PDB file of C-alpha atoms in Angstrom:
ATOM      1  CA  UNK M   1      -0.537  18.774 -19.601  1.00  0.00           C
ATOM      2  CA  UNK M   2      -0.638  15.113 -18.080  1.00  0.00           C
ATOM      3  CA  UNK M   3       1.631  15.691 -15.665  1.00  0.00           C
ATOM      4  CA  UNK M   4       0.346  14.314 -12.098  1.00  0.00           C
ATOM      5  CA  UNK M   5       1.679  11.169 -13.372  1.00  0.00           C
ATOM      6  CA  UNK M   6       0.321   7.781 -15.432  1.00  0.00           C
ATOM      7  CA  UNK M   7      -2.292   5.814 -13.979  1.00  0.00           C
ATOM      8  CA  UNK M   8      -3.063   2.201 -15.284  1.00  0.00           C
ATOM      9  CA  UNK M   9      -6.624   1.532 -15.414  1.00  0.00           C
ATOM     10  CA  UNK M  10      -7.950  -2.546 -15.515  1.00  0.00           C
ATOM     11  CA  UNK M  11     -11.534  -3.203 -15.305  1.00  0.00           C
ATOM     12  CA  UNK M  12     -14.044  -4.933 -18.029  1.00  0.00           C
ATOM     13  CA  UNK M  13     -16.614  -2.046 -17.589  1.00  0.00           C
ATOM     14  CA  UNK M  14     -16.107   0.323 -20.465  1.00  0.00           C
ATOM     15  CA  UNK M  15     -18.290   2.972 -19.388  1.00  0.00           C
ATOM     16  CA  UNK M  16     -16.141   2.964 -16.017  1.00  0.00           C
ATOM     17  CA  UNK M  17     -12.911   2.658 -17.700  1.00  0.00           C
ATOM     18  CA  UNK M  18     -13.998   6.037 -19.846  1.00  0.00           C
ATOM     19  CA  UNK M  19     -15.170   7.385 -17.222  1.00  0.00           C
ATOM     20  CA  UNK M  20     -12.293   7.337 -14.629  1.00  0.00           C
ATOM     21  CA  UNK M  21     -10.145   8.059 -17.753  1.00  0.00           C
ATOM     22  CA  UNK M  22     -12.473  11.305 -18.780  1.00  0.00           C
ATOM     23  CA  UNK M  23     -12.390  12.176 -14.629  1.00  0.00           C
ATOM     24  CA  UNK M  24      -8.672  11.748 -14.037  1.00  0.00           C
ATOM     25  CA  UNK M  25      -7.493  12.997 -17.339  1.00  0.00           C
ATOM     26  CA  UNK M  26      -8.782  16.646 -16.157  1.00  0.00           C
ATOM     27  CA  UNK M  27      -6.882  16.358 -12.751  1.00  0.00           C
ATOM     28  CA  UNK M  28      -4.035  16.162 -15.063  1.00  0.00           C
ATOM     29  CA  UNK M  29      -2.938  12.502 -14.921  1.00  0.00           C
ATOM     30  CA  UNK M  30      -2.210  10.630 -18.059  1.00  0.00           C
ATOM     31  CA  UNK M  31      -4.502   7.399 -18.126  1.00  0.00           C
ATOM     32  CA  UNK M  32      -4.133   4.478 -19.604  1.00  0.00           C
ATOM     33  CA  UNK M  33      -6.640   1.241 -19.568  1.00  0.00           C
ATOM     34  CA  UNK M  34      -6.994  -2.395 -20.172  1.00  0.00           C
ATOM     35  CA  UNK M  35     -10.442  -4.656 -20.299  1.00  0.00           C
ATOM     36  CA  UNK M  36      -8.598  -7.247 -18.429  1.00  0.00           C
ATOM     37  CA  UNK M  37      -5.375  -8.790 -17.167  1.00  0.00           C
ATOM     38  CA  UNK M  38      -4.228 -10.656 -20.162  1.00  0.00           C
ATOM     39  CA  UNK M  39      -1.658  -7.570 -21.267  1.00  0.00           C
ATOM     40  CA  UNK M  40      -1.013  -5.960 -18.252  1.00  0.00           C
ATOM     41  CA  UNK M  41       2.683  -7.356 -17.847  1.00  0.00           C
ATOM     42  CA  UNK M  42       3.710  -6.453 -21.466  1.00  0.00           C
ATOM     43  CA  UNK M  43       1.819  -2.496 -20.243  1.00  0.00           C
ATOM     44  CA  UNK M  44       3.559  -2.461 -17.218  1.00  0.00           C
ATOM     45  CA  UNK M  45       7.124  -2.972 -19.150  1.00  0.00           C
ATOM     46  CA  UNK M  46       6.492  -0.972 -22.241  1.00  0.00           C
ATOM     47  CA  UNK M  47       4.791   1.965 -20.218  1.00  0.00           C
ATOM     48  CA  UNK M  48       5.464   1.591 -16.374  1.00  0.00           C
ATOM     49  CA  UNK M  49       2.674   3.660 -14.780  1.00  0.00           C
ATOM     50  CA  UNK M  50       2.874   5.705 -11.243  1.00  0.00           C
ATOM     51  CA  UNK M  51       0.200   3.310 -10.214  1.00  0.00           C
ATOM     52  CA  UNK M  52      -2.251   0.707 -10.839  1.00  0.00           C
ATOM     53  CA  UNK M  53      -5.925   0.860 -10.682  1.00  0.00           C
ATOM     54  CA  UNK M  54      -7.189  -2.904 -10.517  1.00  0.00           C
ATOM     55  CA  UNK M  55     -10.577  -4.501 -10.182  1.00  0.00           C
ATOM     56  CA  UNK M  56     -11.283  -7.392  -8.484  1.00  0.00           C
ATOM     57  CA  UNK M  57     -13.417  -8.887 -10.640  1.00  0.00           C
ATOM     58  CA  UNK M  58     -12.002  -9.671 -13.756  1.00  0.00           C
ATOM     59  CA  UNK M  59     -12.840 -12.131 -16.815  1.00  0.00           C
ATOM     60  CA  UNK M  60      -9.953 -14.653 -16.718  1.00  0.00           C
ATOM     61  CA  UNK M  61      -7.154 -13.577 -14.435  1.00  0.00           C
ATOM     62  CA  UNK M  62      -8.957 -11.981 -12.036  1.00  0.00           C
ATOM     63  CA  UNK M  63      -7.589  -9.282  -9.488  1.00  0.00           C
ATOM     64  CA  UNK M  64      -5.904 -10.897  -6.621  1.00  0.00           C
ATOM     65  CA  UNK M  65      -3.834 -13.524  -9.355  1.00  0.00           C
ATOM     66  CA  UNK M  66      -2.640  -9.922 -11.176  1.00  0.00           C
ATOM     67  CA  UNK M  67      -1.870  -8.148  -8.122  1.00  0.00           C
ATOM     68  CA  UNK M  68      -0.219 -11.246  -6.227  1.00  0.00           C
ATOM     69  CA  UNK M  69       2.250 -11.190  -9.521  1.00  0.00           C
ATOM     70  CA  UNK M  70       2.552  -7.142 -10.215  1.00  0.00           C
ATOM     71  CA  UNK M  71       4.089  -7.070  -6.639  1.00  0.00           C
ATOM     72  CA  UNK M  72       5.987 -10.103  -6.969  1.00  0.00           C
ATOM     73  CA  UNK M  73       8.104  -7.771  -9.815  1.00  0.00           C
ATOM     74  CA  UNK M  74       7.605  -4.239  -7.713  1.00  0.00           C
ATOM     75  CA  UNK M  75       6.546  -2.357  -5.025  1.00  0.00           C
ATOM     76  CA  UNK M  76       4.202  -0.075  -7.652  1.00  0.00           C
ATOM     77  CA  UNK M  77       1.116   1.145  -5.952  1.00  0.00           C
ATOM     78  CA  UNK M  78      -1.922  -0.501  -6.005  1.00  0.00           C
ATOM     79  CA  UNK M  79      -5.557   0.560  -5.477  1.00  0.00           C
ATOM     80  CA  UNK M  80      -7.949  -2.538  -5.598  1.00  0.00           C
ATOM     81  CA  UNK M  81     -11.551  -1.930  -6.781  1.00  0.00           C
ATOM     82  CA  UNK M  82     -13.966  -4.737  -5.219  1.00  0.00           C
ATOM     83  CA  UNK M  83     -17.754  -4.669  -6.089  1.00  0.00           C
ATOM     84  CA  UNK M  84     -18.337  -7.216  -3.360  1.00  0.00           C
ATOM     85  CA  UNK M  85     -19.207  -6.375  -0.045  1.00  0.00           C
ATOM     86  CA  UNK M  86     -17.786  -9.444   1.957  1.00  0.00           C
ATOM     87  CA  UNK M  87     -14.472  -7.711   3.972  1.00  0.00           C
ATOM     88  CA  UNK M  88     -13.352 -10.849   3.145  1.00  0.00           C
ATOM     89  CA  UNK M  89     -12.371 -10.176  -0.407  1.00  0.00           C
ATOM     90  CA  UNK M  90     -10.893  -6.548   0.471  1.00  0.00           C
ATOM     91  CA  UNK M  91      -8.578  -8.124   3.345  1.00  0.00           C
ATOM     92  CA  UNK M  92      -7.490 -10.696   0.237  1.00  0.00           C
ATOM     93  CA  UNK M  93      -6.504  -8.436  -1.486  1.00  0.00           C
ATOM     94  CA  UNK M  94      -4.734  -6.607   0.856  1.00  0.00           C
ATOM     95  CA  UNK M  95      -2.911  -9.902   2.116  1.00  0.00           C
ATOM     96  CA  UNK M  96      -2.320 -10.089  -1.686  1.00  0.00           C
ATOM     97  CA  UNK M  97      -0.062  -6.531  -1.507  1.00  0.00           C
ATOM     98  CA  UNK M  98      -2.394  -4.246  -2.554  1.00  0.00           C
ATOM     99  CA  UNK M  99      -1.858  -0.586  -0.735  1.00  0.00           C
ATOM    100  CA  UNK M 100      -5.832   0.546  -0.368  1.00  0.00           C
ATOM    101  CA  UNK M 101      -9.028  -0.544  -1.537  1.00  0.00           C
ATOM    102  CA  UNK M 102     -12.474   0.752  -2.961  1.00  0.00           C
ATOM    103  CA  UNK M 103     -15.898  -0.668  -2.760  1.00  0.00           C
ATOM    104  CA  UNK M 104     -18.000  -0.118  -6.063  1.00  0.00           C
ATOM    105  CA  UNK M 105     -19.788   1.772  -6.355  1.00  0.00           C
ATOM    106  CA  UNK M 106     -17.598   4.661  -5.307  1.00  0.00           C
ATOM    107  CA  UNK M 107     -17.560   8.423  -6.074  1.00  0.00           C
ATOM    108  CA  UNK M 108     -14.472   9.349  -8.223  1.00  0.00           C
ATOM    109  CA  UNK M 109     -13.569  12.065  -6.273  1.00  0.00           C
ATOM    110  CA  UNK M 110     -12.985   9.541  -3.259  1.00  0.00           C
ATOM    111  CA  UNK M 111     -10.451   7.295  -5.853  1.00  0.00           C
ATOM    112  CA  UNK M 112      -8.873  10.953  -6.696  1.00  0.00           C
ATOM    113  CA  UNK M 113      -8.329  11.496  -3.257  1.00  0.00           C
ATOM    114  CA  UNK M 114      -6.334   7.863  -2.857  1.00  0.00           C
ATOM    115  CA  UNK M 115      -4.413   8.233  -5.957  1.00  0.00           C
ATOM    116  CA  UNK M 116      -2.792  11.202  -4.674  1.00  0.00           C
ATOM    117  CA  UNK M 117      -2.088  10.388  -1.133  1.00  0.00           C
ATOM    118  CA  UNK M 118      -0.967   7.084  -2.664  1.00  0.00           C
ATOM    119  CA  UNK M 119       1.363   8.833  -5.149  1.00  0.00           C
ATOM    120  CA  UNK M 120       2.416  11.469  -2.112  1.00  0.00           C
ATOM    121  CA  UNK M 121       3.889   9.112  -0.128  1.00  0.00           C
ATOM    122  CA  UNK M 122       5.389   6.727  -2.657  1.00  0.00           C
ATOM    123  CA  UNK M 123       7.334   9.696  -3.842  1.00  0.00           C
ATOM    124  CA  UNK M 124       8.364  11.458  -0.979  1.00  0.00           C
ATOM    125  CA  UNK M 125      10.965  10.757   1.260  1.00  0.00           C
ATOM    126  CA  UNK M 126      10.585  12.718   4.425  1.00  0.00           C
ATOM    127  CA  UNK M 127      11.275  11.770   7.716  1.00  0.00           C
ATOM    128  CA  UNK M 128       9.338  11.415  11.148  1.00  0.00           C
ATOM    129  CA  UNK M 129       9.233  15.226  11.597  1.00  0.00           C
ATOM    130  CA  UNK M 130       8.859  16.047   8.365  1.00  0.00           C
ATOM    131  CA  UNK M 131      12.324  17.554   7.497  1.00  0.00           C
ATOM    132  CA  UNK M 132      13.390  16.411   4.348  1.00  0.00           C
ATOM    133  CA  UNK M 133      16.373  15.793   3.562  1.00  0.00           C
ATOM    134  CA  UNK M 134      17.699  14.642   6.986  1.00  0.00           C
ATOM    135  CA  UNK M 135      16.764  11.025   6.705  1.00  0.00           C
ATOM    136  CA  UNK M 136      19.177   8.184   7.322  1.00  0.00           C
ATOM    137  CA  UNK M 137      20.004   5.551   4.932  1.00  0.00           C
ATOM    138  CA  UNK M 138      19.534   2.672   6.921  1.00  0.00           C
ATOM    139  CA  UNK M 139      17.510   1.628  10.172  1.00  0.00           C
ATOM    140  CA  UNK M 140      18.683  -1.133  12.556  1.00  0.00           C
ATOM    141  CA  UNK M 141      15.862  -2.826  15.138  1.00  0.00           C
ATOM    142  CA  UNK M 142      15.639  -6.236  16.382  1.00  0.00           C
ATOM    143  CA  UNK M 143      18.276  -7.842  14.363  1.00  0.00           C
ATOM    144  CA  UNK M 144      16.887  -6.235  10.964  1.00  0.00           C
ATOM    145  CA  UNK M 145      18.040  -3.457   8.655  1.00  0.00           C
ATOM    146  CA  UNK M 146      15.615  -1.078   6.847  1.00  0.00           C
ATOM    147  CA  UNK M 147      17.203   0.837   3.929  1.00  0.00           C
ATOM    148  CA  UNK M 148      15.081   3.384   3.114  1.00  0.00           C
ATOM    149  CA  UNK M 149      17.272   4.047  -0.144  1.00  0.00           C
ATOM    150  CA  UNK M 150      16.850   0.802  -1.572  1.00  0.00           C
ATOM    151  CA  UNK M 151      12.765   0.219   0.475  1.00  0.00           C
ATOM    152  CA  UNK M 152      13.579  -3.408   1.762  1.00  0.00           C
ATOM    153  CA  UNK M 153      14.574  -4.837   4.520  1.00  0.00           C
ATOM    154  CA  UNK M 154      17.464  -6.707   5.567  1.00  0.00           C
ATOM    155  CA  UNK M 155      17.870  -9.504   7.898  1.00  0.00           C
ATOM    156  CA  UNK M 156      21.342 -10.192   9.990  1.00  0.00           C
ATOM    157  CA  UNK M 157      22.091 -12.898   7.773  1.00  0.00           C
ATOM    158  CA  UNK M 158      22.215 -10.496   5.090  1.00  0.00           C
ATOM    159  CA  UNK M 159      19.571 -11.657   3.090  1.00  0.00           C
ATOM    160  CA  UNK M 160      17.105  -8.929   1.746  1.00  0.00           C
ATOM    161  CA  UNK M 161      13.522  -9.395   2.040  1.00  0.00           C
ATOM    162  CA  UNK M 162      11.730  -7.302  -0.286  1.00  0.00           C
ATOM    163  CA  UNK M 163       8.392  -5.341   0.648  1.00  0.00           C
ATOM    164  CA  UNK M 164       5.442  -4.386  -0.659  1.00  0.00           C
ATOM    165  CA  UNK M 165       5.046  -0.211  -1.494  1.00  0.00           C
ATOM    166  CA  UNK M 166       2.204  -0.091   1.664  1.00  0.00           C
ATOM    167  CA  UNK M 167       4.767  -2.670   4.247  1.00  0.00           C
ATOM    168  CA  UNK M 168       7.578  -0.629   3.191  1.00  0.00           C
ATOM    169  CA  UNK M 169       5.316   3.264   4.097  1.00  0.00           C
ATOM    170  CA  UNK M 170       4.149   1.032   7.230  1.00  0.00           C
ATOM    171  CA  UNK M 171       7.204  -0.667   8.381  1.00  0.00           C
ATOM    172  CA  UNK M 172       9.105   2.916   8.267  1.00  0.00           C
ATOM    173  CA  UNK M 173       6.719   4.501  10.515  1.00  0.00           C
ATOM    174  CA  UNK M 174       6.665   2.355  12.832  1.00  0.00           C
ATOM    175  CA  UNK M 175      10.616   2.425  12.823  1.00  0.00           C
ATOM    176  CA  UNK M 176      10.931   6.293  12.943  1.00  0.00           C
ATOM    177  CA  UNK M 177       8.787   6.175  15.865  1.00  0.00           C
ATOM    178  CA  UNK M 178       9.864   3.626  18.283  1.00  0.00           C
ATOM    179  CA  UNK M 179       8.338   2.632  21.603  1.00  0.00           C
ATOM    180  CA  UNK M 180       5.144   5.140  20.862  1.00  0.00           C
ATOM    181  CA  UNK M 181       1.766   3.996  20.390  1.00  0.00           C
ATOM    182  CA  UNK M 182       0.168   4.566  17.455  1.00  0.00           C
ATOM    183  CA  UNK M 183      -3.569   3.829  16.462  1.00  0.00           C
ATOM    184  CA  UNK M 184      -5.175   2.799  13.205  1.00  0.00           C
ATOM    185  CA  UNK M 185      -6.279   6.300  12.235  1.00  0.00           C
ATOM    186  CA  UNK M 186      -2.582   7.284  12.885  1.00  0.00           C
ATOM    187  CA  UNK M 187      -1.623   4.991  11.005  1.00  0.00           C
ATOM    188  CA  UNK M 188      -3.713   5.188   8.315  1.00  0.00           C
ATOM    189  CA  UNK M 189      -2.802   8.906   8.036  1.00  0.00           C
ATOM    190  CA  UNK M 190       0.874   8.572   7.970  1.00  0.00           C
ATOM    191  CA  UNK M 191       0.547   5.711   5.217  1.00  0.00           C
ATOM    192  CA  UNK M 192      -2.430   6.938   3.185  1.00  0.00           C
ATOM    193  CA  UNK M 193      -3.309   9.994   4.047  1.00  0.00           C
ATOM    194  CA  UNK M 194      -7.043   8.960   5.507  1.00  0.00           C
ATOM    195  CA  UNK M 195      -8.545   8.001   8.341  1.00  0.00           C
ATOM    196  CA  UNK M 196     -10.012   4.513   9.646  1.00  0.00           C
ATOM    197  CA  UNK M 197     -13.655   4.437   8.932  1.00  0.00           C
ATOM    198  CA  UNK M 198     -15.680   2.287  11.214  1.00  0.00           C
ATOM    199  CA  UNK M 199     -15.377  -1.168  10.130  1.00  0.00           C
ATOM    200  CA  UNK M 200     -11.483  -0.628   8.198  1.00  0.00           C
ATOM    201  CA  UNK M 201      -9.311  -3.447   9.082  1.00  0.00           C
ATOM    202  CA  UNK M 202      -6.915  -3.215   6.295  1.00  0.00           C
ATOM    203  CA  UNK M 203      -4.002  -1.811   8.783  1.00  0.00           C
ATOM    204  CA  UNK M 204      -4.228  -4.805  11.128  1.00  0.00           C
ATOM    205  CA  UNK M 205      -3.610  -6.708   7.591  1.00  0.00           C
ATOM    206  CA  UNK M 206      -0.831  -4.700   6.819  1.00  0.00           C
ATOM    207  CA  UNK M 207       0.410  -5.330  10.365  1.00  0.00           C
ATOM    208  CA  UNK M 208       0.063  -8.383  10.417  1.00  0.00           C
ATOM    209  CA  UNK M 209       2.113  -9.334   6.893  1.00  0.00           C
ATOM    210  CA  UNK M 210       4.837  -7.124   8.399  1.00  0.00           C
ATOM    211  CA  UNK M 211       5.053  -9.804  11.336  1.00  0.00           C
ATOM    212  CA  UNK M 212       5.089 -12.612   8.637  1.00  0.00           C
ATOM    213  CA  UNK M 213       8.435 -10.679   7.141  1.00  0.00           C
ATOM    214  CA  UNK M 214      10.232 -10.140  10.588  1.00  0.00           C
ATOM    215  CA  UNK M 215       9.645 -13.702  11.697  1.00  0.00           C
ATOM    216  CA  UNK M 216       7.812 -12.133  14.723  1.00  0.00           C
ATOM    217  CA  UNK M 217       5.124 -14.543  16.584  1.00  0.00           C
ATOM    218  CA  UNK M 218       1.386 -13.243  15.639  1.00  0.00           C
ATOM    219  CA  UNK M 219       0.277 -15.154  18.943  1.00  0.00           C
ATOM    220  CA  UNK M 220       2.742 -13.458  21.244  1.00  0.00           C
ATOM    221  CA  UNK M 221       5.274 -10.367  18.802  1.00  0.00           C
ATOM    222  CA  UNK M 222       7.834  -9.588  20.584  1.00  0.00           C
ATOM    223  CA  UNK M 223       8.665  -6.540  17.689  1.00  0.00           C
ATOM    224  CA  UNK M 224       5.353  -5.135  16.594  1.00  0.00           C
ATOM    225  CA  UNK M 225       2.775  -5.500  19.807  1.00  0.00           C
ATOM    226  CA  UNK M 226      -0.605  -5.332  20.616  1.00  0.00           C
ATOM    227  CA  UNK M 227      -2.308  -3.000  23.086  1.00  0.00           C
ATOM    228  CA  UNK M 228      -5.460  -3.535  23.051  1.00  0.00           C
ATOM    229  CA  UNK M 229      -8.149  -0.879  22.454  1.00  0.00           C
ATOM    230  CA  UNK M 230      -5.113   1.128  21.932  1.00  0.00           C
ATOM    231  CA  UNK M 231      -2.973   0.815  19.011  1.00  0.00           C
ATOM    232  CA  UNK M 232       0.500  -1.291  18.405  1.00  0.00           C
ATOM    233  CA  UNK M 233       4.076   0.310  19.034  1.00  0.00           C
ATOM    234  CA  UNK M 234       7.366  -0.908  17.803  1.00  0.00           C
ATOM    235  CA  UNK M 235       8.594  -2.646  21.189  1.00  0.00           C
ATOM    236  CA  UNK M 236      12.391  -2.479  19.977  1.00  0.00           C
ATOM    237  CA  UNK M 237      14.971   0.143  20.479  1.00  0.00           C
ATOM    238  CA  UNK M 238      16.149   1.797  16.600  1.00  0.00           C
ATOM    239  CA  UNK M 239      19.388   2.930  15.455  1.00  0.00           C
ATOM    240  CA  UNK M 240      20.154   5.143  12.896  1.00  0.00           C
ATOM    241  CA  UNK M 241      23.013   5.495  10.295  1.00  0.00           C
ATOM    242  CA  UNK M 242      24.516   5.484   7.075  1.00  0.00           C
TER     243      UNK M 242
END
């Protein structure tokens, strides 16, 4: 039985594509794949998968172009494959809404290891201790309104500003824990299940489109700050309600 969930698989290597199909099929996910971008939208509506598997480089429409317009429609996970080595192109992507990344070439256990924490959190709901079932429906900081039922945020003028699946998993962190510092591998835990490995910038990405959405100044935040060699903390008091 397939029944981990239904990954979407676009890259143009065919040995790859039959190979993380072969590899993920026996950890009991249903796979699906595509040589490039050119159906993805019509295989996104006719089959929506638990998450996408996307490769930068792509014949055509490549990578950053799909995943810029798969999360203009949805907050559906994302893990970016990139077989370049400039951090440039994996902080693109990121900035583009993808949730994690993987350099080529990897070792599928490693992408196994994402998919799941990836598919963890986007399914769960718990809150900062863990309890489930506990959690509030809406969280108030700084003027803006979290609802965790509907995963975007509000501002005070009402108008909803929707987030990406890794803002929303970041942004509610931060939220549930206000006024404590928290550092990348923290972070990185809580979001993805992983810790920071030496050179991993792709939470002060994250961070740093969440500041884009809340309007707060990257030079001087007043919401999401900056200690340095330390971490960044929520600077805002939170309330909670229905």
């Amino acid at each position: 039985m397939n029944g981990q969930g239904h990954l979407l698989i676009v890259d143009d290597d065919p040995a790859l594509r039959e190979l993380l199909g072969a590899y993920l099929g026996q950890h009991g996910y249903r796979v699906s794949a595509l040589p490039d971008g050119n159906a993805l939208r019509e295989a996104l509506e006719r089959d929506p998968p638990d998450l996408l598997i996307l490769d930068l480089m792509l014949p055509g429409r490549d990578g950053l172009e799909l995943c810029r317009e798969v999360r203009a429609r949805s907050s559906l996970p994302v893990i970016m494959l990139t077989a370049r080595g400039d951090d440039t192109d994996r902080i693109v992507g990121l900035e583009m809404g993808a949730d994690d990344y993987l350099p080529k070439p990897f070792n599928p256990r490693e992408l196994l290891a994402r998919v799941r924490a990836l598919l963890r959190r986007a399914r769960a709901t718990p809150t900062a201790d863990g309890e489930p079932g506990t959690e509030p429906a809406r969280l108030r900081f700084a003027g803006w309104t979290l609802d965790t039922l509907a995963r975007h945020l509000v501002g005070a003028d009402g108008l909803v500003v929707p987030l990406s699946g890794a803002e929303y998993r970041l942004l509610k962190v931060f939220v549930e824990r206000p006024n404590r510092v928290l550092n990348r591998d923290q972070l990185l835990d809580l979001t993805r299940g992983r810790e920071a490995t030496p050179f991993d910038r792709s939470i002060d990405v994250q961070v740093s489109r969440l500041r884009r959405r809340l309007g707060d100044d990257p030079r001087n935040p007043a919401i999401i700050k900056t200690l340095r060699n330390e971490g960044y903390v929520l600077a805002c008091a939170v309330t909670r309600g229905a």
